[in-house]
CSV table of C-alpha atoms in Angstrom, one decimal:
chain,number,residue,atom,x,y,z
H,1,UNK,CA,-14.3,21.0,8.1
H,2,UNK,CA,-11.6,18.5,7.9
H,3,UNK,CA,-8.9,18.8,4.1
H,4,UNK,CA,-10.1,17.0,1.1
H,5,UNK,CA,-7.2,15.2,-1.0
H,6,UNK,CA,-7.3,17.6,-3.7
H,7,UNK,CA,-7.4,21.0,-1.5
H,8,UNK,CA,-4.9,19.4,0.8
H,9,UNK,CA,-2.8,19.2,-2.3
H,10,UNK,CA,-3.2,23.0,-2.7
H,11,UNK,CA,-2.3,24.1,0.5
H,12,UNK,CA,0.6,22.1,-0.5
H,13,UNK,CA,1.6,23.9,-3.7
H,14,UNK,CA,0.7,26.9,-2.1
H,15,UNK,CA,2.9,27.0,0.6
H,16,UNK,CA,5.4,25.3,-1.5
H,17,UNK,CA,5.3,27.3,-5.0
H,18,UNK,CA,3.6,30.8,-4.1
H,19,UNK,CA,4.5,31.9,-0.5
H,20,UNK,CA,7.6,30.1,-0.6
H,21,UNK,CA,7.3,28.8,3.1
H,22,UNK,CA,8.5,25.9,3.7
H,23,UNK,CA,7.3,25.2,7.7
H,24,UNK,CA,4.3,25.3,6.9
H,25,UNK,CA,5.1,22.9,3.7
H,26,UNK,CA,6.2,20.6,6.2
H,27,UNK,CA,3.0,20.4,7.6
H,28,UNK,CA,0.7,19.0,4.8
H,29,UNK,CA,3.3,15.9,4.5
H,30,UNK,CA,3.7,12.7,6.8
H,31,UNK,CA,6.8,12.3,9.0
H,32,UNK,CA,8.0,9.3,6.1
H,33,UNK,CA,6.7,11.3,3.4
H,34,UNK,CA,9.0,9.9,0.0
H,35,UNK,CA,9.7,12.2,-3.2
H,36,UNK,CA,10.9,12.1,-6.0
H,37,UNK,CA,11.8,15.5,-8.5
H,38,UNK,CA,13.0,15.3,-12.1
H,39,UNK,CA,16.3,16.3,-11.4
H,40,UNK,CA,19.2,13.4,-10.2
H,41,UNK,CA,19.4,14.9,-6.8
H,42,UNK,CA,15.9,15.3,-6.1
H,43,UNK,CA,15.1,12.2,-3.9
H,44,UNK,CA,14.5,12.3,-0.3
H,45,UNK,CA,13.2,9.0,1.7
H,46,UNK,CA,11.4,10.9,5.0
H,47,UNK,CA,10.4,15.0,5.7
H,48,UNK,CA,13.6,16.5,7.2
H,49,UNK,CA,16.0,15.0,4.0
H,50,UNK,CA,12.3,16.9,2.1
H,51,UNK,CA,13.1,19.5,4.0
H,52,UNK,CA,17.2,20.1,2.8
H,53,UNK,CA,16.8,19.9,-0.6
H,54,UNK,CA,13.2,22.5,0.1
H,55,UNK,CA,16.0,24.8,2.2
H,56,UNK,CA,18.5,25.0,-0.5
H,57,UNK,CA,15.9,25.3,-3.7
H,58,UNK,CA,14.8,28.7,-1.8
H,59,UNK,CA,18.1,29.5,-0.4
H,60,UNK,CA,18.9,29.7,-4.4
H,61,UNK,CA,15.2,31.4,-5.3
H,62,UNK,CA,12.9,32.6,-3.9
H,63,UNK,CA,10.8,34.2,-6.7
H,64,UNK,CA,7.0,32.7,-6.3
H,65,UNK,CA,5.8,30.5,-8.6
H,66,UNK,CA,2.8,30.3,-10.9
H,67,UNK,CA,1.2,26.9,-11.4
H,68,UNK,CA,-2.2,25.5,-12.6
H,69,UNK,CA,-3.1,21.8,-11.9
H,70,UNK,CA,-4.5,19.7,-14.9
H,71,UNK,CA,-6.7,17.1,-15.4
H,72,UNK,CA,-6.3,15.4,-11.8
H,73,UNK,CA,-7.6,12.1,-11.5
H,74,UNK,CA,-7.6,10.3,-7.8
H,75,UNK,CA,-7.7,6.7,-6.8
H,76,UNK,CA,-9.5,5.7,-3.9
H,77,UNK,CA,-6.9,3.0,-2.0
H,78,UNK,CA,-8.8,2.4,1.0
H,79,UNK,CA,-11.2,5.2,3.6
H,80,UNK,CA,-8.0,6.3,4.2
H,81,UNK,CA,-5.5,5.8,1.5
H,82,UNK,CA,-5.6,7.1,-2.5
H,83,UNK,CA,-3.8,8.0,-5.2
H,84,UNK,CA,-3.9,10.9,-7.9
H,85,UNK,CA,-1.9,12.2,-10.8
H,86,UNK,CA,-1.7,15.1,-12.6
H,87,UNK,CA,-0.5,17.9,-15.3
H,88,UNK,CA,1.2,20.2,-13.4
H,89,UNK,CA,1.9,23.5,-15.3
H,90,UNK,CA,4.5,25.6,-14.4
H,91,UNK,CA,5.7,29.5,-14.8
H,92,UNK,CA,8.6,31.2,-13.0
H,93,UNK,CA,11.4,33.4,-14.2
H,94,UNK,CA,14.0,32.3,-15.7
H,95,UNK,CA,16.7,34.6,-13.5
H,96,UNK,CA,17.7,37.4,-16.2
H,97,UNK,CA,14.4,38.9,-16.6
H,98,UNK,CA,12.1,36.2,-18.8
H,99,UNK,CA,9.7,33.5,-18.0
H,100,UNK,CA,10.1,29.5,-18.3
H,101,UNK,CA,7.2,28.1,-18.3
H,102,UNK,CA,6.8,24.1,-18.4
H,103,UNK,CA,4.8,21.6,-17.7
H,104,UNK,CA,5.1,18.0,-15.6
H,105,UNK,CA,3.6,15.1,-14.3
H,106,UNK,CA,2.8,15.1,-11.0
H,107,UNK,CA,1.4,11.3,-8.5
H,108,UNK,CA,0.7,12.0,-5.3
H,109,UNK,CA,-0.3,9.2,-2.4
H,110,UNK,CA,-2.6,10.9,0.5
H,111,UNK,CA,-2.9,9.5,3.4
H,112,UNK,CA,-5.7,10.9,6.4
H,113,UNK,CA,-4.5,11.4,9.6
H,114,UNK,CA,-6.9,12.5,12.6
H,115,UNK,CA,-9.4,12.9,9.6
H,116,UNK,CA,-7.2,15.2,7.6
H,117,UNK,CA,-5.3,14.3,4.2
H,118,UNK,CA,-2.1,13.7,4.7
H,119,UNK,CA,1.1,13.7,1.2
H,120,UNK,CA,2.5,10.0,2.5
H,121,UNK,CA,4.8,10.5,-0.8
H,122,UNK,CA,4.9,13.0,-4.4
H,123,UNK,CA,6.5,11.4,-7.6
H,124,UNK,CA,7.1,14.2,-10.2
H,125,UNK,CA,8.5,13.3,-13.7
H,126,UNK,CA,9.0,15.3,-17.1
H,127,UNK,CA,7.5,13.3,-20.0
H,128,UNK,CA,10.0,13.5,-22.6
H,129,UNK,CA,8.7,15.8,-26.4
H,130,UNK,CA,11.2,13.3,-28.7
H,131,UNK,CA,9.8,9.6,-27.8
H,132,UNK,CA,6.9,9.2,-31.0
H,133,UNK,CA,3.9,7.9,-29.7
H,134,UNK,CA,3.3,4.0,-28.2
H,135,UNK,CA,7.2,4.1,-29.6
H,136,UNK,CA,9.5,2.2,-26.4
H,137,UNK,CA,12.9,1.9,-27.0
H,138,UNK,CA,13.1,4.4,-30.3
H,139,UNK,CA,16.0,3.3,-32.5
H,140,UNK,CA,16.1,5.7,-35.8
H,141,UNK,CA,19.2,5.3,-37.8
H,142,UNK,CA,20.6,7.8,-40.0
H,143,UNK,CA,19.9,5.8,-43.7
H,144,UNK,CA,17.1,3.8,-44.1
H,145,UNK,CA,19.4,0.9,-46.1
H,146,UNK,CA,20.8,-0.1,-42.8
H,147,UNK,CA,19.6,-3.3,-41.3
H,148,UNK,CA,21.5,-5.0,-39.2
H,149,UNK,CA,24.5,-3.1,-37.3
H,150,UNK,CA,27.7,-4.6,-36.5
H,151,UNK,CA,27.4,-7.0,-33.3
H,152,UNK,CA,30.5,-4.9,-32.3
H,153,UNK,CA,28.2,-1.6,-32.3
H,154,UNK,CA,25.1,-3.8,-31.3
H,155,UNK,CA,27.3,-4.6,-27.8
H,156,UNK,CA,27.8,-0.3,-27.8
H,157,UNK,CA,24.6,0.7,-27.9
H,158,UNK,CA,23.2,-1.7,-24.9
H,159,UNK,CA,26.0,-0.5,-22.7
H,160,UNK,CA,25.0,2.6,-23.4
H,161,UNK,CA,21.1,2.0,-23.1
H,162,UNK,CA,22.0,0.2,-20.3
H,163,UNK,CA,23.5,2.6,-18.0
H,164,UNK,CA,21.7,5.3,-18.8
H,165,UNK,CA,18.0,3.4,-18.3
H,166,UNK,CA,17.4,3.7,-14.5
H,167,UNK,CA,16.1,-0.3,-13.7
H,168,UNK,CA,17.2,-3.5,-15.2
H,169,UNK,CA,16.8,-4.8,-19.1
H,170,UNK,CA,15.0,-8.7,-19.5
H,171,UNK,CA,14.4,-10.5,-23.2
H,172,UNK,CA,13.3,-13.5,-23.4
H,173,UNK,CA,11.6,-15.6,-26.4
H,174,UNK,CA,7.7,-15.8,-26.4
H,175,UNK,CA,8.6,-19.3,-25.6
H,176,UNK,CA,7.3,-21.5,-23.5
H,177,UNK,CA,8.6,-20.9,-20.2
H,178,UNK,CA,10.2,-17.9,-21.5
H,179,UNK,CA,13.6,-18.9,-22.5
H,180,UNK,CA,16.6,-15.7,-21.6
H,181,UNK,CA,16.8,-13.7,-25.1
H,182,UNK,CA,19.2,-11.1,-23.3
H,183,UNK,CA,19.5,-9.8,-20.0
H,184,UNK,CA,22.3,-6.6,-18.3
H,185,UNK,CA,24.2,-6.5,-15.3
H,186,UNK,CA,22.1,-4.6,-13.7
H,187,UNK,CA,18.9,-6.9,-13.2
H,188,UNK,CA,21.4,-9.6,-12.2
H,189,UNK,CA,22.3,-7.0,-9.4
H,190,UNK,CA,18.7,-6.5,-8.4
H,191,UNK,CA,18.5,-10.7,-8.3
H,192,UNK,CA,22.0,-11.3,-6.8
H,193,UNK,CA,22.8,-14.1,-9.8
H,194,UNK,CA,25.5,-13.8,-12.3
H,195,UNK,CA,25.1,-14.8,-15.4
H,196,UNK,CA,26.5,-18.2,-15.5
H,197,UNK,CA,25.0,-18.2,-12.0
H,198,UNK,CA,21.0,-17.6,-13.4
H,199,UNK,CA,21.5,-19.9,-16.5
H,200,UNK,CA,22.7,-22.8,-14.0
H,201,UNK,CA,19.6,-22.3,-11.2
H,202,UNK,CA,16.8,-21.6,-14.2
H,203,UNK,CA,18.2,-23.5,-17.0
H,204,UNK,CA,17.4,-20.6,-18.8
H,205,UNK,CA,13.9,-20.3,-18.3
H,206,UNK,CA,12.9,-16.9,-17.0
H,207,UNK,CA,9.3,-18.1,-15.5
H,208,UNK,CA,11.3,-19.9,-13.1
H,209,UNK,CA,12.2,-16.4,-11.5
H,210,UNK,CA,9.1,-15.3,-11.6
H,211,UNK,CA,6.6,-16.3,-8.0
H,212,UNK,CA,4.9,-18.9,-8.3
H,213,UNK,CA,1.5,-17.3,-7.1
H,214,UNK,CA,2.6,-14.4,-9.9
H,215,UNK,CA,3.1,-16.6,-13.3
H,216,UNK,CA,-0.8,-16.5,-13.8
H,217,UNK,CA,-1.0,-13.6,-14.2
H,218,UNK,CA,2.5,-12.8,-15.9
H,219,UNK,CA,1.4,-14.3,-18.7
H,220,UNK,CA,-2.1,-13.6,-18.8
H,221,UNK,CA,-0.9,-9.4,-19.7
H,222,UNK,CA,2.8,-10.7,-22.0
H,223,UNK,CA,0.9,-12.4,-24.7
H,224,UNK,CA,-2.7,-10.5,-23.7
H,225,UNK,CA,-0.2,-7.5,-25.5
H,226,UNK,CA,1.9,-9.9,-28.1
H,227,UNK,CA,-1.6,-10.9,-29.7
H,228,UNK,CA,-3.0,-7.1,-29.2
H,229,UNK,CA,-1.5,-3.6,-28.9
H,230,UNK,CA,2.4,-5.3,-29.1
H,231,UNK,CA,2.7,-4.0,-25.4
H,232,UNK,CA,2.6,-5.3,-21.7
H,233,UNK,CA,3.1,-3.7,-18.5
H,234,UNK,CA,2.8,-5.9,-15.2
H,235,UNK,CA,3.7,-5.8,-11.5
H,236,UNK,CA,5.0,-9.1,-10.2
H,237,UNK,CA,7.5,-10.3,-7.4
H,238,UNK,CA,10.6,-11.8,-9.2
H,239,UNK,CA,13.1,-14.2,-7.3
H,240,UNK,CA,16.9,-13.2,-5.8
H,241,UNK,CA,19.3,-16.1,-5.6
H,242,UNK,CA,18.0,-16.4,-1.8
H,243,UNK,CA,15.2,-17.0,-2.2
H,244,UNK,CA,13.6,-14.1,-1.4
H,245,UNK,CA,12.1,-11.8,-3.0
H,246,UNK,CA,11.4,-8.7,-4.8
H,247,UNK,CA,8.4,-6.8,-6.2
H,248,UNK,CA,9.2,-5.4,-9.6
H,249,UNK,CA,7.2,-3.3,-12.6
H,250,UNK,CA,7.8,-4.9,-15.8
H,251,UNK,CA,6.8,-2.9,-19.2
H,252,UNK,CA,8.1,-4.7,-22.2
H,253,UNK,CA,7.4,-3.5,-25.6
H,254,UNK,CA,7.4,-7.1,-28.8
H,255,UNK,CA,10.6,-7.9,-31.0
H,256,UNK,CA,11.9,-10.2,-33.6
H,257,UNK,CA,15.2,-11.3,-33.2
H,258,UNK,CA,18.0,-12.6,-36.2
H,259,UNK,CA,17.1,-15.4,-36.2
H,260,UNK,CA,13.0,-14.8,-37.0
H,261,UNK,CA,12.2,-15.4,-32.8
H,262,UNK,CA,9.2,-13.8,-32.2
H,263,UNK,CA,10.8,-12.4,-28.2
H,264,UNK,CA,10.2,-9.1,-25.8
H,265,UNK,CA,12.4,-6.6,-24.4
H,266,UNK,CA,11.2,-5.4,-21.5
H,267,UNK,CA,13.1,-2.7,-18.3
H,268,UNK,CA,11.8,-4.1,-14.9
H,269,UNK,CA,11.9,-1.6,-11.5
H,270,UNK,CA,12.5,-2.7,-8.0
H,271,UNK,CA,9.0,-1.2,-6.7
H,272,UNK,CA,9.6,-3.2,-2.8
H,273,UNK,CA,10.3,-0.1,-0.7
H,274,UNK,CA,6.9,1.1,-2.9
H,275,UNK,CA,5.1,-2.3,-2.2
H,276,UNK,CA,5.8,-1.9,1.1
H,277,UNK,CA,5.0,1.6,1.9
H,278,UNK,CA,1.3,0.6,0.4
H,279,UNK,CA,1.2,-2.1,2.8
H,280,UNK,CA,2.2,-0.5,6.0
H,281,UNK,CA,0.0,2.7,4.8
H,282,UNK,CA,-3.1,-0.1,3.9
H,283,UNK,CA,-2.2,-1.6,8.0
H,284,UNK,CA,-2.3,2.0,9.0
H,285,UNK,CA,-5.5,2.9,7.8
H,286,UNK,CA,-7.4,-0.8,9.0
H,287,UNK,CA,-5.4,-2.1,12.3
H,288,UNK,CA,-5.5,-1.0,15.8
H,289,UNK,CA,-1.7,0.2,16.5
H,290,UNK,CA,-1.4,-1.4,20.2
H,291,UNK,CA,-3.6,-4.4,19.9
H,292,UNK,CA,-2.9,-5.2,16.6
H,293,UNK,CA,-6.8,-6.2,16.1
H,294,UNK,CA,-8.7,-4.4,13.3
H,295,UNK,CA,-10.0,-0.9,13.9
H,296,UNK,CA,-13.8,0.9,14.4
H,297,UNK,CA,-13.3,1.8,10.6
H,298,UNK,CA,-12.1,-1.7,8.9
H,299,UNK,CA,-15.0,-3.3,11.2
H,300,UNK,CA,-18.4,-1.6,9.6
H,301,UNK,CA,-17.0,-2.0,6.7
H,302,UNK,CA,-16.6,-5.7,6.7
H,303,UNK,CA,-19.3,-6.2,8.5
H,304,UNK,CA,-21.3,-4.0,6.2
H,305,UNK,CA,-20.2,-6.4,3.3
H,306,UNK,CA,-20.7,-9.5,4.8
H,307,UNK,CA,-24.4,-11.0,4.6
H,308,UNK,CA,-26.0,-10.6,8.1
H,309,UNK,CA,-26.1,-14.5,9.5
H,310,UNK,CA,-23.7,-14.8,11.9
H,311,UNK,CA,-22.8,-13.1,15.6
H,312,UNK,CA,-22.2,-10.1,17.5
H,313,UNK,CA,-20.5,-9.4,20.6
H,314,UNK,CA,-19.9,-6.7,22.2
H,315,UNK,CA,-17.2,-6.7,25.1
H,316,UNK,CA,-16.7,-4.5,27.6
H,317,UNK,CA,-13.2,-4.6,30.5
H,318,UNK,CA,-15.2,-4.6,33.7
H,319,UNK,CA,-13.5,-1.8,35.8
H,320,UNK,CA,-11.1,-0.5,34.1
H,321,UNK,CA,-10.9,3.0,34.4
H,322,UNK,CA,-10.3,1.7,38.3
H,323,UNK,CA,-7.5,-0.3,37.3
H,324,UNK,CA,-5.5,2.8,35.6
H,325,UNK,CA,-5.4,5.0,38.4
H,326,UNK,CA,-4.7,2.3,40.8
H,327,UNK,CA,-2.0,0.7,38.3
H,328,UNK,CA,-0.9,3.2,35.7
H,329,UNK,CA,-1.9,3.7,31.9
H,330,UNK,CA,0.8,1.2,31.1
H,331,UNK,CA,-0.7,-1.4,32.9
H,332,UNK,CA,-3.9,-0.9,31.4
H,333,UNK,CA,-2.5,-0.4,27.5
H,334,UNK,CA,-1.0,-4.2,29.2
H,335,UNK,CA,-5.1,-5.4,30.0
H,336,UNK,CA,-6.0,-4.4,26.6
H,337,UNK,CA,-2.8,-6.0,24.7
H,338,UNK,CA,-3.7,-9.1,27.0
H,339,UNK,CA,-7.9,-9.5,25.6
H,340,UNK,CA,-6.4,-8.7,22.0
H,341,UNK,CA,-4.0,-12.2,22.2
H,342,UNK,CA,-6.4,-14.0,23.4
H,343,UNK,CA,-9.5,-12.6,21.0
H,344,UNK,CA,-6.8,-13.5,18.2
H,345,UNK,CA,-6.7,-16.5,18.9
H,346,UNK,CA,-9.7,-17.5,19.3
H,347,UNK,CA,-11.6,-16.7,16.6
H,348,UNK,CA,-11.7,-18.2,13.2
H,349,UNK,CA,-10.1,-17.0,9.8
H,350,UNK,CA,-13.7,-15.4,8.2
H,351,UNK,CA,-14.7,-14.3,11.9
H,352,UNK,CA,-13.7,-10.3,12.9
H,353,UNK,CA,-12.6,-9.1,16.1
H,354,UNK,CA,-11.7,-5.4,17.0
H,355,UNK,CA,-10.6,-2.2,19.0
H,356,UNK,CA,-13.5,-0.6,18.8
H,357,UNK,CA,-12.2,2.0,20.7
H,358,UNK,CA,-11.2,2.4,24.5
H,359,UNK,CA,-11.6,-0.4,26.3
H,360,UNK,CA,-15.2,-1.5,24.2
H,361,UNK,CA,-14.2,-4.7,21.8
H,362,UNK,CA,-16.4,-6.6,19.5
H,363,UNK,CA,-16.0,-10.2,18.0
H,364,UNK,CA,-18.2,-10.8,15.0
H,365,UNK,CA,-18.8,-15.1,14.6
H,366,UNK,CA,-19.6,-14.5,10.7
H,367,UNK,CA,-22.1,-17.7,9.4
H,368,UNK,CA,-22.7,-18.9,12.5
H,369,UNK,CA,-26.1,-17.5,13.8
H,370,UNK,CA,-26.1,-20.5,17.0
H,371,UNK,CA,-27.3,-19.0,20.5
H,372,UNK,CA,-25.4,-21.9,22.0
H,373,UNK,CA,-22.5,-21.7,19.9
H,374,UNK,CA,-22.3,-17.8,20.6
H,375,UNK,CA,-22.4,-18.0,24.2
H,376,UNK,CA,-20.1,-20.2,24.6
H,377,UNK,CA,-18.1,-18.8,22.7
H,378,UNK,CA,-18.3,-15.8,24.8
H,379,UNK,CA,-18.4,-17.6,28.2
H,380,UNK,CA,-14.9,-19.0,26.4
H,381,UNK,CA,-13.2,-15.3,26.0
H,382,UNK,CA,-14.6,-14.5,30.0
H,383,UNK,CA,-13.5,-17.6,31.8
H,384,UNK,CA,-9.8,-17.1,29.8
H,385,UNK,CA,-9.4,-13.3,30.4
H,386,UNK,CA,-10.6,-13.9,34.1
H,387,UNK,CA,-7.9,-16.4,34.4
H,388,UNK,CA,-4.8,-14.7,32.9
H,389,UNK,CA,-5.5,-11.1,34.7
H,390,UNK,CA,-5.8,-12.8,37.9
H,391,UNK,CA,-2.3,-14.5,37.2
H,392,UNK,CA,-1.6,-10.5,36.6
H,393,UNK,CA,-2.7,-8.6,38.8
H,394,UNK,CA,-4.8,-10.9,41.2
H,395,UNK,CA,-7.3,-9.5,43.2
H,396,UNK,CA,-7.5,-6.3,40.7
H,397,UNK,CA,-7.4,-8.4,37.8
H,398,UNK,CA,-10.0,-6.6,35.8
H,399,UNK,CA,-13.6,-9.4,34.1
H,400,UNK,CA,-15.8,-9.0,31.3
H,401,UNK,CA,-19.4,-8.1,30.7
H,402,UNK,CA,-20.0,-9.4,27.5
H,403,UNK,CA,-23.6,-9.4,25.2
H,404,UNK,CA,-24.2,-10.9,21.9
H,405,UNK,CA,-26.9,-10.3,19.2
H,406,UNK,CA,-27.5,-12.9,17.2
H,407,UNK,CA,-29.0,-13.3,13.5
H,408,UNK,CA,-30.1,-14.5,11.0
H,409,UNK,CA,-30.4,-11.8,8.5
H,410,UNK,CA,-29.0,-8.6,7.8
H,411,UNK,CA,-29.6,-5.1,9.1
H,412,UNK,CA,-27.6,-1.9,9.5
H,413,UNK,CA,-24.7,-1.8,11.6
H,414,UNK,CA,-26.0,0.9,13.1
H,415,UNK,CA,-28.8,-1.0,13.9
H,416,UNK,CA,-27.0,-4.4,15.3
H,417,UNK,CA,-25.0,-2.7,17.4
H,418,UNK,CA,-27.8,-0.5,19.4
H,419,UNK,CA,-29.0,-4.1,19.7
H,420,UNK,CA,-25.7,-5.6,21.1
H,421,UNK,CA,-24.9,-2.5,23.2
H,422,UNK,CA,-28.6,-3.2,24.7
H,423,UNK,CA,-27.4,-7.0,25.6
H,424,UNK,CA,-23.8,-5.3,26.7
H,425,UNK,CA,-25.3,-2.8,29.7
H,426,UNK,CA,-27.9,-5.8,30.8
H,427,UNK,CA,-24.3,-8.1,30.9
H,428,UNK,CA,-22.7,-5.5,33.2
H,429,UNK,CA,-26.5,-5.0,35.5
H,430,UNK,CA,-26.6,-8.5,36.1
H,431,UNK,CA,-23.4,-8.7,38.2
H,432,UNK,CA,-20.6,-7.5,36.0
H,433,UNK,CA,-18.5,-11.3,34.9
H,434,UNK,CA,-21.9,-12.0,32.6
H,435,UNK,CA,-23.0,-13.0,29.3
H,436,UNK,CA,-26.6,-11.7,27.6
H,437,UNK,CA,-27.9,-13.1,24.5
H,438,UNK,CA,-30.6,-12.1,22.5
H,439,UNK,CA,-31.3,-13.8,19.4
H,440,UNK,CA,-33.0,-12.4,16.4
H,441,UNK,CA,-35.2,-13.9,14.4
């Protein structure tokens, strides 16, 4: 039976913590897995780097570690990508005859490969027991009658905080454009600015460094937090000095400054690598690697979401096997790529072009149930493909057979596919390099 995400995680922990088996542990991970542990050095950007860390750990201690997953939660991002969160209770020897028990938080990203789930990212963090509930950047004073620290002490404290917090610090007034209140060198470094350059470029308005498409969401989250719970968190794109953007995670709380103005103070983390990985995993789960068209799973999902009024084409390359046998699979792959280009260049943005499997392709013309329009488009595909392949391979250049079904009403994908499959074989039986159209009324 194909594995499920939680099952994969438990099998990984059994191999890693209980059996202390390195090779078996690595078998549950993707090649480009990235991992963040609770230790400062426990950072790995791929399986090879993680293997080095695990080998060092096993060398230091081969003692089995007891574990228990608690409060496991899972969220599907795409049919082949999901994320989970849980608490992990750990129990191991302290090296002196006693036991060491502790709890960590665990976030895991999963990717489905060939039917089985693999771990693509691991992030383990230790919760703080010292931070009061709902307190952000807590500061506690020894004397309750101390109202203000001296300016030199404030600067020393902010410098210390800047050194230990893993990210940038920024504060803005709760006024139009979020005028800058405070910023640290770490965040300036993220953006490639000096303080003076930032002020000159933005006029001191921090809204100007937020991507225009993201600004409405940021404003909504910040102002909602200000009027409500007193805190906010949001992800958005932040502009660098060179005009490029980086993705950041921004978590803030609200304060009143010395002059009585409302302001926010936030910690900002660069999450560009994580966002790019999510995009890549999503693309791998939905796009055919060879032709860069949608894959079968994503095509079925989109067609099932459509209202059903349209034309579905099933395209088959005539005599494709003979082409592979005579000229080799590399040539066969190049023919598939050429057909993919033709389809992408000749469909609309809201149409669907798919490599359905092998040398079969699907095209769905959304909101187009006209027989004449669908026939014209299918014949255009045939002409363009035959012209291109004859230029490249002469008499061995293959042609297309295309079945088309036009429908003005929604139907299950399996029913629609069965109809268009019959139409395509009717085209083949009539002499290949043909188009056959059926209309469902």
